[in-house]
CSV table of C-alpha atoms in Angstrom, one decimal:
chain,number,residue,atom,x,y,z
A,12,MET,CA,-21.5,-25.4,-17.0
A,13,ARG,CA,-23.5,-23.1,-14.8
A,14,GLY,CA,-20.5,-22.5,-12.6
A,15,SER,CA,-18.3,-21.5,-15.5
A,16,ALA,CA,-21.0,-19.3,-17.0
A,17,GLY,CA,-21.3,-17.6,-13.6
A,18,ARG,CA,-17.6,-17.0,-13.4
A,19,ARG,CA,-17.5,-15.6,-17.0
A,20,TRP,CA,-20.4,-13.2,-16.1
A,21,SER,CA,-18.6,-12.1,-12.9
A,22,ALA,CA,-15.4,-11.6,-14.8
A,23,ALA,CA,-17.2,-9.5,-17.4
A,24,ALA,CA,-19.0,-7.4,-14.8
A,25,ALA,CA,-15.7,-6.9,-12.9
A,26,ALA,CA,-14.0,-5.8,-16.1
A,27,TRP,CA,-16.8,-3.4,-16.9
A,28,VAL,CA,-16.5,-1.8,-13.4
A,29,ARG,CA,-12.7,-1.5,-13.8
A,30,ARG,CA,-13.2,0.5,-17.0
A,31,GLN,CA,-15.4,3.1,-15.3
A,32,PRO,CA,-14.0,6.4,-14.1
A,33,PRO,CA,-13.6,7.0,-10.3
A,34,LYS,CA,-16.7,9.0,-10.0
A,35,ALA,CA,-18.8,6.3,-11.7
A,36,LYS,CA,-17.2,3.7,-9.4
A,37,ALA,CA,-18.1,5.7,-6.3
A,38,PHE,CA,-21.7,6.1,-7.6
A,39,LEU,CA,-22.0,2.4,-8.3
A,40,GLY,CA,-20.6,1.7,-4.8
A,41,VAL,CA,-23.3,3.9,-3.2
A,42,VAL,CA,-26.0,2.3,-5.3
A,43,ALA,CA,-24.8,-1.2,-4.3
A,44,GLY,CA,-24.8,-0.2,-0.7
A,45,MET,CA,-28.3,1.2,-0.8
A,46,ALA,CA,-29.5,-2.0,-2.6
A,47,ALA,CA,-27.9,-4.1,0.1
A,48,LEU,CA,-29.7,-2.0,2.8
A,49,VAL,CA,-33.1,-2.5,1.1
A,50,LEU,CA,-32.5,-6.2,0.9
A,51,ILE,CA,-31.4,-6.5,4.5
A,52,ARG,CA,-34.4,-4.4,5.6
A,53,ALA,CA,-36.7,-6.8,3.8
A,54,LEU,CA,-35.1,-10.0,5.1
A,55,VAL,CA,-34.2,-9.0,8.7
A,56,HIS,CA,-37.1,-7.9,10.7
A,57,ASP,CA,-35.3,-7.5,14.0
A,58,HIS,CA,-32.5,-5.2,13.2
A,59,ASP,CA,-30.8,-5.9,16.5
A,60,ASN,CA,-29.8,-9.2,14.9
A,61,LEU,CA,-27.6,-7.1,12.6
A,62,PHE,CA,-25.5,-6.0,15.5
A,63,VAL,CA,-25.2,-9.6,16.7
A,64,ALA,CA,-24.1,-10.6,13.2
A,65,ALA,CA,-21.5,-7.9,13.1
A,66,GLU,CA,-20.1,-9.1,16.4
A,67,ALA,CA,-20.1,-12.7,15.0
A,68,ALA,CA,-18.2,-11.6,11.8
A,69,HIS,CA,-15.7,-9.7,14.0
A,70,ALA,CA,-15.2,-12.8,16.1
A,71,LEU,CA,-14.7,-14.9,13.0
A,72,GLY,CA,-12.1,-12.6,11.8
A,73,ILE,CA,-10.2,-12.8,15.1
A,74,SER,CA,-10.5,-16.6,15.0
A,75,VAL,CA,-8.8,-16.5,11.6
A,76,LEU,CA,-6.1,-14.3,13.0
A,77,ILE,CA,-5.5,-16.6,16.0
A,78,TYR,CA,-5.2,-19.6,13.6
A,79,LYS,CA,-2.7,-17.7,11.5
A,80,LEU,CA,-0.5,-16.9,14.4
A,81,ILE,CA,-0.7,-20.3,16.1
A,82,LYS,CA,-0.6,-22.7,13.1
A,83,GLU,CA,1.3,-20.7,10.5
A,84,ARG,CA,3.7,-19.3,13.1
A,85,THR,CA,4.0,-16.0,11.2
A,86,CYS,CA,2.7,-12.5,11.6
A,87,ALA,CA,3.7,-11.4,8.0
A,88,GLY,CA,1.2,-9.0,6.6
A,89,LEU,CA,-0.3,-8.0,9.9
A,90,SER,CA,0.0,-4.4,11.1
A,91,LEU,CA,1.1,-4.0,14.7
A,92,LYS,CA,0.1,-0.4,14.6
A,93,SER,CA,-3.5,-1.3,13.7
A,94,GLN,CA,-3.5,-3.7,16.7
A,95,TYR,CA,-2.2,-0.8,18.9
A,96,LEU,CA,-5.1,1.4,17.7
A,97,THR,CA,-7.6,-1.4,18.2
A,98,ALA,CA,-6.4,-2.1,21.7
A,99,LEU,CA,-6.5,1.6,22.5
A,100,PHE,CA,-10.1,2.2,21.4
A,101,LEU,CA,-11.2,-1.1,23.0
A,102,ALA,CA,-9.6,-0.1,26.3
A,103,VAL,CA,-11.3,3.3,26.3
A,104,ARG,CA,-14.6,1.8,25.3
A,105,LEU,CA,-14.4,-0.8,28.0
A,106,TYR,CA,-13.7,1.9,30.6
A,107,CYS,CA,-16.8,3.8,29.3
A,108,SER,CA,-18.9,0.7,29.5
A,109,LEU,CA,-17.9,0.1,33.1
A,110,VAL,CA,-18.6,3.6,34.3
A,111,MET,CA,-21.5,4.6,32.0
A,112,GLU,CA,-23.5,1.6,30.7
A,113,TYR,CA,-22.5,-1.9,31.8
A,114,ASP,CA,-24.1,-4.6,29.6
A,115,ILE,CA,-23.3,-7.6,27.4
A,116,HIS,CA,-21.1,-5.4,25.2
A,117,THR,CA,-18.8,-4.9,28.1
A,118,LEU,CA,-18.1,-8.6,28.2
A,119,LEU,CA,-17.6,-8.8,24.4
A,120,ASP,CA,-15.2,-5.8,24.5
A,121,SER,CA,-13.3,-7.5,27.4
A,122,ALA,CA,-12.8,-10.7,25.3
A,123,THR,CA,-11.8,-8.8,22.2
A,124,LEU,CA,-9.4,-6.6,24.1
A,125,ALA,CA,-7.8,-9.6,25.7
A,126,THR,CA,-7.4,-11.3,22.3
A,127,THR,CA,-5.9,-8.1,20.7
A,128,LEU,CA,-3.4,-7.8,23.5
A,129,TRP,CA,-2.4,-11.4,22.9
A,130,VAL,CA,-1.9,-10.7,19.2
A,131,ILE,CA,0.3,-7.7,20.1
A,132,TYR,CA,2.3,-10.0,22.5
A,133,MET,CA,2.8,-12.6,19.8
A,134,ILE,CA,4.0,-10.0,17.2
A,135,LEU,CA,6.4,-8.3,19.6
A,136,PHE,CA,7.9,-11.3,21.3
A,137,LYS,CA,7.1,-14.7,19.7
A,138,LEU,CA,6.9,-13.9,15.9
A,139,LYS,CA,8.9,-10.7,15.7
A,140,ALA,CA,11.2,-12.1,13.0
A,141,SER,CA,8.3,-12.3,10.5
A,142,TYR,CA,6.9,-8.8,11.4
A,143,MET,CA,7.2,-6.4,8.4
A,144,GLU,CA,8.2,-3.4,10.4
A,145,ASP,CA,9.5,-1.5,7.3
A,146,LYS,CA,6.2,-1.9,5.6
A,147,ASP,CA,4.1,-1.0,8.7
A,148,ASN,CA,5.0,2.7,8.3
A,149,PHE,CA,1.7,4.5,9.0
A,150,ALA,CA,2.2,7.3,11.5
A,151,ILE,CA,-0.5,6.6,14.0
A,152,HIS,CA,-0.3,10.0,15.6
A,153,TYR,CA,-1.9,11.4,12.5
A,154,VAL,CA,-5.1,9.7,13.5
A,155,VAL,CA,-4.9,9.6,17.3
A,156,LEU,CA,-4.4,13.3,17.7
A,157,PRO,CA,-7.2,14.4,15.3
A,158,CYS,CA,-9.5,11.9,17.0
A,159,ALA,CA,-8.7,13.3,20.4
A,160,LEU,CA,-9.2,16.9,19.2
A,161,LEU,CA,-12.5,16.0,17.6
A,162,ALA,CA,-13.6,14.3,20.8
A,163,LEU,CA,-12.9,17.5,22.7
A,164,LEU,CA,-15.0,19.5,20.3
A,165,ILE,CA,-17.8,17.0,19.5
A,166,HIS,CA,-19.0,14.6,22.2
A,167,PRO,CA,-22.3,13.3,23.6
A,168,SER,CA,-24.6,15.7,25.4
A,169,THR,CA,-25.7,13.2,28.1
A,170,SER,CA,-25.7,13.7,31.8
A,171,HIS,CA,-22.5,11.7,32.3
A,172,ASN,CA,-19.2,13.2,33.5
A,173,ILE,CA,-17.6,15.4,30.8
A,174,ILE,CA,-14.4,13.3,30.8
A,175,ASN,CA,-16.3,10.1,30.2
A,176,ARG,CA,-18.3,11.7,27.4
A,177,ILE,CA,-15.0,12.8,25.7
A,178,PHE,CA,-13.5,9.3,26.1
A,179,TRP,CA,-16.7,7.8,24.6
A,180,ALA,CA,-16.4,10.1,21.5
A,181,PHE,CA,-12.7,9.4,21.2
A,182,CYS,CA,-13.2,5.6,21.0
A,183,VAL,CA,-15.9,6.0,18.4
A,184,TYR,CA,-13.7,8.2,16.2
A,185,LEU,CA,-10.6,6.0,16.7
A,186,GLU,CA,-12.5,2.8,15.8
A,187,ALA,CA,-13.5,4.3,12.5
A,188,VAL,CA,-9.9,4.8,11.4
A,189,SER,CA,-8.1,2.0,13.3
A,190,VAL,CA,-7.8,-0.2,10.2
A,191,LEU,CA,-5.8,2.4,8.2
A,192,PRO,CA,-2.3,1.1,9.2
A,193,GLN,CA,-3.4,-2.4,8.1
A,194,LEU,CA,-4.5,-1.2,4.8
A,195,ARG,CA,-1.3,0.9,4.3
A,196,LEU,CA,0.8,-2.2,5.0
A,197,MET,CA,-1.1,-4.3,2.5
A,198,GLN,CA,-0.8,-1.5,-0.1
A,199,ASN,CA,3.0,-1.4,0.5
A,200,THR,CA,3.3,-5.1,0.0
A,201,LYS,CA,0.8,-5.3,-2.9
A,202,ILE,CA,0.4,-9.0,-2.2
A,203,VAL,CA,-1.9,-10.2,0.7
A,204,GLU,CA,-1.7,-13.8,1.8
A,205,PRO,CA,-5.1,-15.6,2.4
A,206,PHE,CA,-5.4,-15.5,6.2
A,207,THR,CA,-4.7,-11.8,6.4
A,208,ALA,CA,-7.2,-11.2,3.6
A,209,HIS,CA,-9.8,-13.3,5.3
A,210,TYR,CA,-9.3,-11.3,8.6
A,211,VAL,CA,-9.6,-7.9,6.9
A,212,PHE,CA,-12.6,-9.0,4.9
A,213,ALA,CA,-14.3,-10.2,8.1
A,214,LEU,CA,-13.7,-6.7,9.6
A,215,GLY,CA,-15.2,-5.2,6.5
A,216,VAL,CA,-18.3,-7.4,6.8
A,217,ALA,CA,-18.6,-6.5,10.5
A,218,ARG,CA,-18.4,-2.8,9.8
A,219,PHE,CA,-21.0,-3.0,7.0
A,220,LEU,CA,-23.5,-4.9,9.2
A,221,SER,CA,-22.9,-2.5,12.1
A,222,CYS,CA,-23.4,0.5,9.8
A,223,ALA,CA,-26.6,-1.2,8.3
A,224,HIS,CA,-27.9,-1.6,11.9
A,225,TRP,CA,-27.4,2.1,12.6
A,226,VAL,CA,-28.9,3.3,9.4
A,227,LEU,CA,-31.9,1.1,9.5
A,228,GLN,CA,-32.5,2.0,13.1
A,229,VAL,CA,-32.5,5.7,12.2
A,230,LEU,CA,-34.9,5.0,9.3
A,231,ASP,CA,-37.3,2.9,11.4
A,232,THR,CA,-37.4,5.5,14.2
A,233,ARG,CA,-37.8,8.3,11.6
A,234,GLY,CA,-34.8,10.0,13.0
A,235,ARG,CA,-35.8,9.8,16.7
A,236,LEU,CA,-32.8,7.6,17.4
A,237,LEU,CA,-30.5,10.5,16.6
A,238,THR,CA,-32.5,12.7,19.0
A,239,ALA,CA,-32.1,10.0,21.7
A,240,LEU,CA,-28.3,10.1,21.3
A,241,GLY,CA,-28.3,13.8,22.3
A,242,TYR,CA,-28.3,17.1,20.5
A,243,GLY,CA,-25.9,19.2,18.4
A,244,LEU,CA,-23.4,17.7,16.0
A,245,TRP,CA,-22.8,14.4,18.0
A,246,PRO,CA,-25.7,12.3,16.6
A,247,PRO,CA,-24.9,12.9,12.9
A,248,VAL,CA,-21.2,12.5,13.5
A,249,VAL,CA,-21.7,9.1,15.2
A,250,LEU,CA,-23.7,8.0,12.1
A,251,LEU,CA,-21.0,9.4,9.8
A,252,SER,CA,-18.3,7.5,11.7
A,253,GLU,CA,-20.1,4.3,11.0
A,254,ILE,CA,-20.4,5.1,7.3
A,255,VAL,CA,-16.7,6.1,7.2
A,256,GLN,CA,-15.7,2.7,8.7
A,257,THR,CA,-17.6,0.9,6.0
A,258,PHE,CA,-16.3,2.9,3.0
A,259,ILE,CA,-12.6,2.7,4.2
A,260,LEU,CA,-12.8,-1.1,3.7
A,261,ALA,CA,-15.2,-1.1,0.7
A,262,ASP,CA,-12.4,-1.0,-1.9
A,263,PHE,CA,-10.5,-3.8,-0.3
A,264,CYS,CA,-13.6,-6.0,0.0
A,265,TYR,CA,-14.3,-5.5,-3.7
A,266,TYR,CA,-10.8,-6.8,-4.7
A,267,TYR,CA,-11.2,-9.6,-2.1
A,268,VAL,CA,-14.4,-10.8,-3.7
A,269,LYS,CA,-13.0,-10.4,-7.2
A,270,SER,CA,-10.0,-12.5,-6.2
A,271,LEU,CA,-12.2,-15.2,-4.6
A,272,VAL,CA,-14.5,-15.4,-7.6
A,273,GLY,CA,-11.4,-15.8,-9.8
A,274,GLY,CA,-10.1,-18.7,-7.7
A,275,GLN,CA,-7.0,-16.9,-6.6
A,276,LEU,CA,-5.6,-17.8,-3.2
A,277,VAL,CA,-3.3,-14.8,-2.9
A,278,LEU,CA,-4.8,-11.3,-3.2
A,279,ARG,CA,-2.9,-8.8,-5.4
A,280,LEU,CA,-3.8,-5.2,-4.8
A,281,PRO,CA,-3.3,-2.6,-7.6
A,282,SER,CA,-1.8,0.8,-6.8
A,283,GLY,CA,-4.1,3.4,-5.3
A,284,VAL,CA,-6.5,1.0,-3.4
A,285,VAL,CA,-5.6,2.6,-0.1
């Protein structure tokens, strides 16, 4: 009885949100995000754990992707162009880690890059027959070139080599928009099978936790963290990039949760989500 009552309440709440105009939905999204940050700040005392949790969520998403490709033997619903962008920003970030700040994140990026390259190989050579090339029609130069230009204009003001600082900025900007081809493909198909939906939702959770980590660190240091990152436009733009990553996936995550609560195995996206 309690379960059915909870589902009715969730359905009623979802129906109410759907009836709201776009500006009201955006406001509700901001309020929900702020409430989540307050809750996380109260429950998680060491905010570095949020970064670990973000990496764990990302790893879980990749595990789901690997399972899909190996067990289901299909890459239907996956964007090869998103994988290209992911491999590109990971390769650049790995280079920056090696020449600027070698740490545990270097090992994590190496593992993620290797997995991404394997996914690209599977799509191109082993499962190409199931690749939805006609639906994967996002022009990636529309994001790569602006990210490169922005990196030339706005980059860290550290003592590192200027080329390395530009590369660092480029991978930060490209990561923020790397999921756009995947979202476009799902919008084109309108129907998202479970494993792809789980993978993208895991990316959304990882991005939110990473964003929460940055925002709470800035709040706890009373803005000193931004000063530590350098001066000029770079510190606020880094924080803005984290927020952009979260909001890009927020709409999809809403429909994912709604579909999950409704007991639907296949996610159906309405027009205009992406």
